Amino acid sequence: MKKTLTLLGTLLITTSVFAQSLTGYDIMKKCDEVPEPKTSSTTATLTIHSKKGNDRIREVIMKSKDYGDVTKEVIVFTTPKDVAGTGYLMFDYDDESKDSDNWLYMPAMKKTRRIASSGSEGEGSFMGTDFTYEDMGDRGLNKDDYTLLGSESVDGVDCYKIECISKAHTEKDPRRIVYVGKEDFLMYKAEFYDRQNTLHRVLTCSDFTTIDGYKSAKTMKMENVQSGSWSLIQMKDVVYNASDIDDSLFTVAALEKGRIR
């Protein structure tokens, strides 16, 4: 019994020292390194709530595939008719020195255009939502400086509270406070502050579930606290590691031909 207690005490001390030694960067790096499925196929409902209190409902298809050095993802709107066929294609590279490649296809114009991953275009509203184009991709770790502010509970989950400040200082929301679970290193909440350091938007991730061994949020809400609008993404029919996702779906041609279903 004494040996067991000694072993337990050693384990607790070691865990405590390990937790205290983590920096803000260390935590965000662990968050970035959480294993993800090779492929993902999802349908989702997107609700856009305006500051006037009106709701617009969108149905979308999302597919992604990890190629090792690049992750390709496509998002296509299926309903209602006025946005059906609109598609967004993203190539997120593991090389953080390389910006992502992004294309937006608008069927009404029968035209595809490149979307910058940063700057004023990247910070623009994604399809009229409170999410930006930049929000839809992965943010490179080297874009920010990190400070561990302490701990805070989010919906009963003990989280690290990390301040992330953009090295560029020119972004619309150059400061973020991110809440990362201490046990799973998943993000549960993020606060976005504008250039006047006033709270601008709040992202909350909830309805976590484990599918094929991968824990992920099925609900994500981005609220613009300054305007009163919000956008809600609710995942359904989530399939990981499917073997039938064709590489040709992640092309501009597939968007333009309406092949993604």
PDB file of N, CA, C and O in Angstrom, residues 133-171:
ATOM      1  N   TYR A 133     -13.339  34.257 -44.094  1.00  0.00           N
ATOM      2  CA  TYR A 133     -12.661  33.254 -44.929  1.00  0.00           C
ATOM      3  C   TYR A 133     -11.472  32.663 -44.178  1.00  0.00           C
ATOM      4  O   TYR A 133     -11.195  31.470 -44.264  1.00  0.00           O
ATOM      5  N   GLU A 134     -10.790  33.504 -43.418  1.00  0.00           N
ATOM      6  CA  GLU A 134      -9.641  33.027 -42.649  1.00  0.00           C
ATOM      7  C   GLU A 134     -10.076  32.036 -41.574  1.00  0.00           C
ATOM      8  O   GLU A 134      -9.369  31.066 -41.288  1.00  0.00           O
ATOM      9  N   ASP A 135     -11.250  32.252 -40.983  1.00  0.00           N
ATOM     10  CA  ASP A 135     -11.765  31.332 -39.963  1.00  0.00           C
ATOM     11  C   ASP A 135     -11.971  29.932 -40.518  1.00  0.00           C
ATOM     12  O   ASP A 135     -11.902  28.945 -39.770  1.00  0.00           O
ATOM     13  N   MET A 136     -12.263  29.827 -41.802  1.00  0.00           N
ATOM     14  CA  MET A 136     -12.599  28.542 -42.391  1.00  0.00           C
ATOM     15  C   MET A 136     -11.378  27.640 -42.573  1.00  0.00           C
ATOM     16  O   MET A 136     -11.509  26.436 -42.796  1.00  0.00           O
ATOM     17  N   GLY A 137     -10.187  28.203 -42.485  1.00  0.00           N
ATOM     18  CA  GLY A 137      -8.961  27.416 -42.642  1.00  0.00           C
ATOM     19  C   GLY A 137      -8.197  27.290 -41.335  1.00  0.00           C
ATOM     20  O   GLY A 137      -8.664  27.705 -40.267  1.00  0.00           O
ATOM     21  N   ASP A 138      -7.018  26.693 -41.413  1.00  0.00           N
ATOM     22  CA  ASP A 138      -6.151  26.547 -40.242  1.00  0.00           C
ATOM     23  C   ASP A 138      -5.214  27.745 -40.142  1.00  0.00           C
ATOM     24  O   ASP A 138      -4.630  28.172 -41.143  1.00  0.00           O
ATOM     25  N   ARG A 139      -5.071  28.263 -38.937  1.00  0.00           N
ATOM     26  CA  ARG A 139      -4.173  29.395 -38.719  1.00  0.00           C
ATOM     27  C   ARG A 139      -2.805  28.881 -38.298  1.00  0.00           C
ATOM     28  O   ARG A 139      -2.686  28.115 -37.343  1.00  0.00           O
ATOM     29  N   GLY A 140      -1.763  29.306 -39.001  1.00  0.00           N
ATOM     30  CA  GLY A 140      -0.413  28.856 -38.697  1.00  0.00           C
ATOM     31  C   GLY A 140       0.051  29.341 -37.330  1.00  0.00           C
ATOM     32  O   GLY A 140      -0.238  30.476 -36.913  1.00  0.00           O
ATOM     33  N   LEU A 141       0.777  28.483 -36.619  1.00  0.00           N
ATOM     34  CA  LEU A 141       1.254  28.834 -35.280  1.00  0.00           C
ATOM     35  C   LEU A 141       2.200  30.034 -35.299  1.00  0.00           C
ATOM     36  O   LEU A 141       2.286  30.787 -34.332  1.00  0.00           O
ATOM     37  N   ASN A 142       2.927  30.205 -36.396  1.00  0.00           N
ATOM     38  CA  ASN A 142       3.938  31.265 -36.448  1.00  0.00           C
ATOM     39  C   ASN A 142       3.337  32.652 -36.675  1.00  0.00           C
ATOM     40  O   ASN A 142       4.072  33.638 -36.718  1.00  0.00           O
ATOM     41  N   LYS A 143       2.018  32.759 -36.784  1.00  0.00           N
ATOM     42  CA  LYS A 143       1.394  34.063 -37.016  1.00  0.00           C
ATOM     43  C   LYS A 143       1.156  34.854 -35.737  1.00  0.00           C
ATOM     44  O   LYS A 143       0.854  36.040 -35.781  1.00  0.00           O
ATOM     45  N   ASP A 144       1.279  34.173 -34.585  1.00  0.00           N
ATOM     46  CA  ASP A 144       0.934  34.824 -33.318  1.00  0.00           C
ATOM     47  C   ASP A 144       2.021  34.660 -32.264  1.00  0.00           C
ATOM     48  O   ASP A 144       2.861  33.759 -32.348  1.00  0.00           O
ATOM     49  N   ASP A 145       1.963  35.534 -31.256  1.00  0.00           N
ATOM     50  CA  ASP A 145       2.728  35.370 -30.019  1.00  0.00           C
ATOM     51  C   ASP A 145       1.733  34.920 -28.950  1.00  0.00           C
ATOM     52  O   ASP A 145       0.582  35.383 -28.921  1.00  0.00           O
ATOM     53  N   TYR A 146       2.186  34.032 -28.052  1.00  0.00           N
ATOM     54  CA  TYR A 146       1.262  33.392 -27.113  1.00  0.00           C
ATOM     55  C   TYR A 146       1.669  33.635 -25.669  1.00  0.00           C
ATOM     56  O   TYR A 146       2.859  33.623 -25.332  1.00  0.00           O
ATOM     57  N   THR A 147       0.659  33.822 -24.816  1.00  0.00           N
ATOM     58  CA  THR A 147       0.873  33.972 -23.387  1.00  0.00           C
ATOM     59  C   THR A 147      -0.185  33.160 -22.643  1.00  0.00           C
ATOM     60  O   THR A 147      -1.388  33.312 -22.912  1.00  0.00           O
ATOM     61  N   LEU A 148       0.247  32.303 -21.737  1.00  0.00           N
ATOM     62  CA  LEU A 148      -0.683  31.540 -20.907  1.00  0.00           C
ATOM     63  C   LEU A 148      -1.174  32.442 -19.786  1.00  0.00           C
ATOM     64  O   LEU A 148      -0.397  32.887 -18.947  1.00  0.00           O
ATOM     65  N   LEU A 149      -2.493  32.726 -19.777  1.00  0.00           N
ATOM     66  CA  LEU A 149      -3.068  33.642 -18.793  1.00  0.00           C
ATOM     67  C   LEU A 149      -3.555  32.932 -17.538  1.00  0.00           C
ATOM     68  O   LEU A 149      -3.807  33.578 -16.520  1.00  0.00           O
ATOM     69  N   GLY A 150      -3.719  31.609 -17.628  1.00  0.00           N
ATOM     70  CA  GLY A 150      -4.218  30.862 -16.479  1.00  0.00           C
ATOM     71  C   GLY A 150      -5.192  29.794 -16.913  1.00  0.00           C
ATOM     72  O   GLY A 150      -5.067  29.236 -18.009  1.00  0.00           O
ATOM     73  N   SER A 151      -6.167  29.504 -16.055  1.00  0.00           N
ATOM     74  CA  SER A 151      -7.154  28.465 -16.329  1.00  0.00           C
ATOM     75  C   SER A 151      -8.554  29.022 -16.131  1.00  0.00           C
ATOM     76  O   SER A 151      -8.762  29.957 -15.359  1.00  0.00           O
ATOM     77  N   GLU A 152      -9.505  28.416 -16.843  1.00  0.00           N
ATOM     78  CA  GLU A 152     -10.907  28.806 -16.692  1.00  0.00           C
ATOM     79  C   GLU A 152     -11.791  27.665 -17.186  1.00  0.00           C
ATOM     80  O   GLU A 152     -11.443  26.960 -18.136  1.00  0.00           O
ATOM     81  N   SER A 153     -12.931  27.505 -16.550  1.00  0.00           N
ATOM     82  CA  SER A 153     -13.865  26.451 -16.944  1.00  0.00           C
ATOM     83  C   SER A 153     -14.784  26.949 -18.049  1.00  0.00           C
ATOM     84  O   SER A 153     -15.303  28.074 -17.978  1.00  0.00           O
ATOM     85  N   VAL A 154     -14.975  26.118 -19.062  1.00  0.00           N
ATOM     86  CA  VAL A 154     -15.910  26.417 -20.158  1.00  0.00           C
ATOM     87  C   VAL A 154     -16.899  25.263 -20.243  1.00  0.00           C
ATOM     88  O   VAL A 154     -16.526  24.143 -20.578  1.00  0.00           O
ATOM     89  N   ASP A 155     -18.149  25.537 -19.893  1.00  0.00           N
ATOM     90  CA  ASP A 155     -19.191  24.501 -19.888  1.00  0.00           C
ATOM     91  C   ASP A 155     -18.762  23.273 -19.077  1.00  0.00           C
ATOM     92  O   ASP A 155     -18.970  22.127 -19.489  1.00  0.00           O
ATOM     93  N   GLY A 156     -18.110  23.526 -17.951  1.00  0.00           N
ATOM     94  CA  GLY A 156     -17.698  22.448 -17.069  1.00  0.00           C
ATOM     95  C   GLY A 156     -16.384  21.783 -17.437  1.00  0.00           C
ATOM     96  O   GLY A 156     -15.950  20.853 -16.754  1.00  0.00           O
ATOM     97  N   VAL A 157     -15.732  22.259 -18.480  1.00  0.00           N
ATOM     98  CA  VAL A 157     -14.452  21.692 -18.918  1.00  0.00           C
ATOM     99  C   VAL A 157     -13.315  22.602 -18.459  1.00  0.00           C
ATOM    100  O   VAL A 157     -13.322  23.811 -18.737  1.00  0.00           O
ATOM    101  N   ASP A 158     -12.346  22.040 -17.753  1.00  0.00           N
ATOM    102  CA  ASP A 158     -11.198  22.801 -17.275  1.00  0.00           C
ATOM    103  C   ASP A 158     -10.287  23.115 -18.462  1.00  0.00           C
ATOM    104  O   ASP A 158      -9.798  22.205 -19.141  1.00  0.00           O
ATOM    105  N   CYS A 159     -10.087  24.390 -18.722  1.00  0.00           N
ATOM    106  CA  CYS A 159      -9.347  24.811 -19.917  1.00  0.00           C
ATOM    107  C   CYS A 159      -8.161  25.714 -19.594  1.00  0.00           C
ATOM    108  O   CYS A 159      -8.180  26.461 -18.602  1.00  0.00           O
ATOM    109  N   TYR A 160      -7.140  25.633 -20.428  1.00  0.00           N
ATOM    110  CA  TYR A 160      -6.076  26.628 -20.434  1.00  0.00           C
ATOM    111  C   TYR A 160      -6.623  27.880 -21.115  1.00  0.00           C
ATOM    112  O   TYR A 160      -7.361  27.797 -22.107  1.00  0.00           O
ATOM    113  N   LYS A 161      -6.245  29.040 -20.601  1.00  0.00           N
ATOM    114  CA  LYS A 161      -6.661  30.316 -21.185  1.00  0.00           C
ATOM    115  C   LYS A 161      -5.426  30.979 -21.791  1.00  0.00           C
ATOM    116  O   LYS A 161      -4.505  31.363 -21.067  1.00  0.00           O
ATOM    117  N   ILE A 162      -5.390  31.063 -23.114  1.00  0.00           N
ATOM    118  CA  ILE A 162      -4.194  31.539 -23.817  1.00  0.00           C
ATOM    119  C   ILE A 162      -4.494  32.800 -24.618  1.00  0.00           C
ATOM    120  O   ILE A 162      -5.477  32.856 -25.361  1.00  0.00           O
ATOM    121  N   GLU A 163      -3.653  33.800 -24.451  1.00  0.00           N
ATOM    122  CA  GLU A 163      -3.744  35.019 -25.251  1.00  0.00           C
ATOM    123  C   GLU A 163      -2.894  34.848 -26.510  1.00  0.00           C
ATOM    124  O   GLU A 163      -1.730  34.459 -26.443  1.00  0.00           O
ATOM    125  N   CYS A 164      -3.496  35.136 -27.651  1.00  0.00           N
ATOM    126  CA  CYS A 164      -2.809  35.037 -28.946  1.00  0.00           C
ATOM    127  C   CYS A 164      -2.840  36.409 -29.598  1.00  0.00           C
ATOM    128  O   CYS A 164      -3.924  36.943 -29.882  1.00  0.00           O
ATOM    129  N   ILE A 165      -1.673  36.977 -29.820  1.00  0.00           N
ATOM    130  CA  ILE A 165      -1.590  38.305 -30.422  1.00  0.00           C
ATOM    131  C   ILE A 165      -0.878  38.208 -31.763  1.00  0.00           C
ATOM    132  O   ILE A 165       0.232  37.683 -31.861  1.00  0.00           O
ATOM    133  N   SER A 166      -1.537  38.709 -32.796  1.00  0.00           N
ATOM    134  CA  SER A 166      -0.985  38.647 -34.148  1.00  0.00           C
ATOM    135  C   SER A 166       0.329  39.402 -34.244  1.00  0.00           C
ATOM    136  O   SER A 166       0.452  40.526 -33.740  1.00  0.00           O
ATOM    137  N   LYS A 167       1.302  38.770 -34.881  1.00  0.00           N
ATOM    138  CA  LYS A 167       2.585  39.437 -35.082  1.00  0.00           C
ATOM    139  C   LYS A 167       2.464  40.575 -36.091  1.00  0.00           C
ATOM    140  O   LYS A 167       3.251  41.516 -36.066  1.00  0.00           O
ATOM    141  N   ALA A 168       1.464  40.491 -36.967  1.00  0.00           N
ATOM    142  CA  ALA A 168       1.288  41.518 -37.997  1.00  0.00           C
ATOM    143  C   ALA A 168       0.686  42.793 -37.425  1.00  0.00           C
ATOM    144  O   ALA A 168       0.958  43.895 -37.922  1.00  0.00           O
ATOM    145  N   HIS A 169      -0.159  42.684 -36.409  1.00  0.00           N
ATOM    146  CA  HIS A 169      -0.820  43.821 -35.736  1.00  0.00           C
ATOM    147  C   HIS A 169      -1.747  44.603 -36.666  1.00  0.00           C
ATOM    148  O   HIS A 169      -2.244  45.659 -36.289  1.00  0.00           O
ATOM    149  N   THR A 170      -1.953  44.144 -37.884  1.00  0.00           N
ATOM    150  CA  THR A 170      -2.785  44.876 -38.836  1.00  0.00           C
ATOM    151  C   THR A 170      -4.125  44.195 -39.069  1.00  0.00           C
ATOM    152  O   THR A 170      -4.952  44.690 -39.843  1.00  0.00           O
ATOM    153  N   GLU A 171      -4.361  43.079 -38.446  1.00  0.00           N
ATOM    154  CA  GLU A 171      -5.592  42.336 -38.672  1.00  0.00           C
ATOM    155  C   GLU A 171      -6.791  43.032 -38.022  1.00  0.00           C
ATOM    156  O   GLU A 171      -6.638  43.823 -37.100  1.00  0.00           O
TER     157      GLU A 171
END
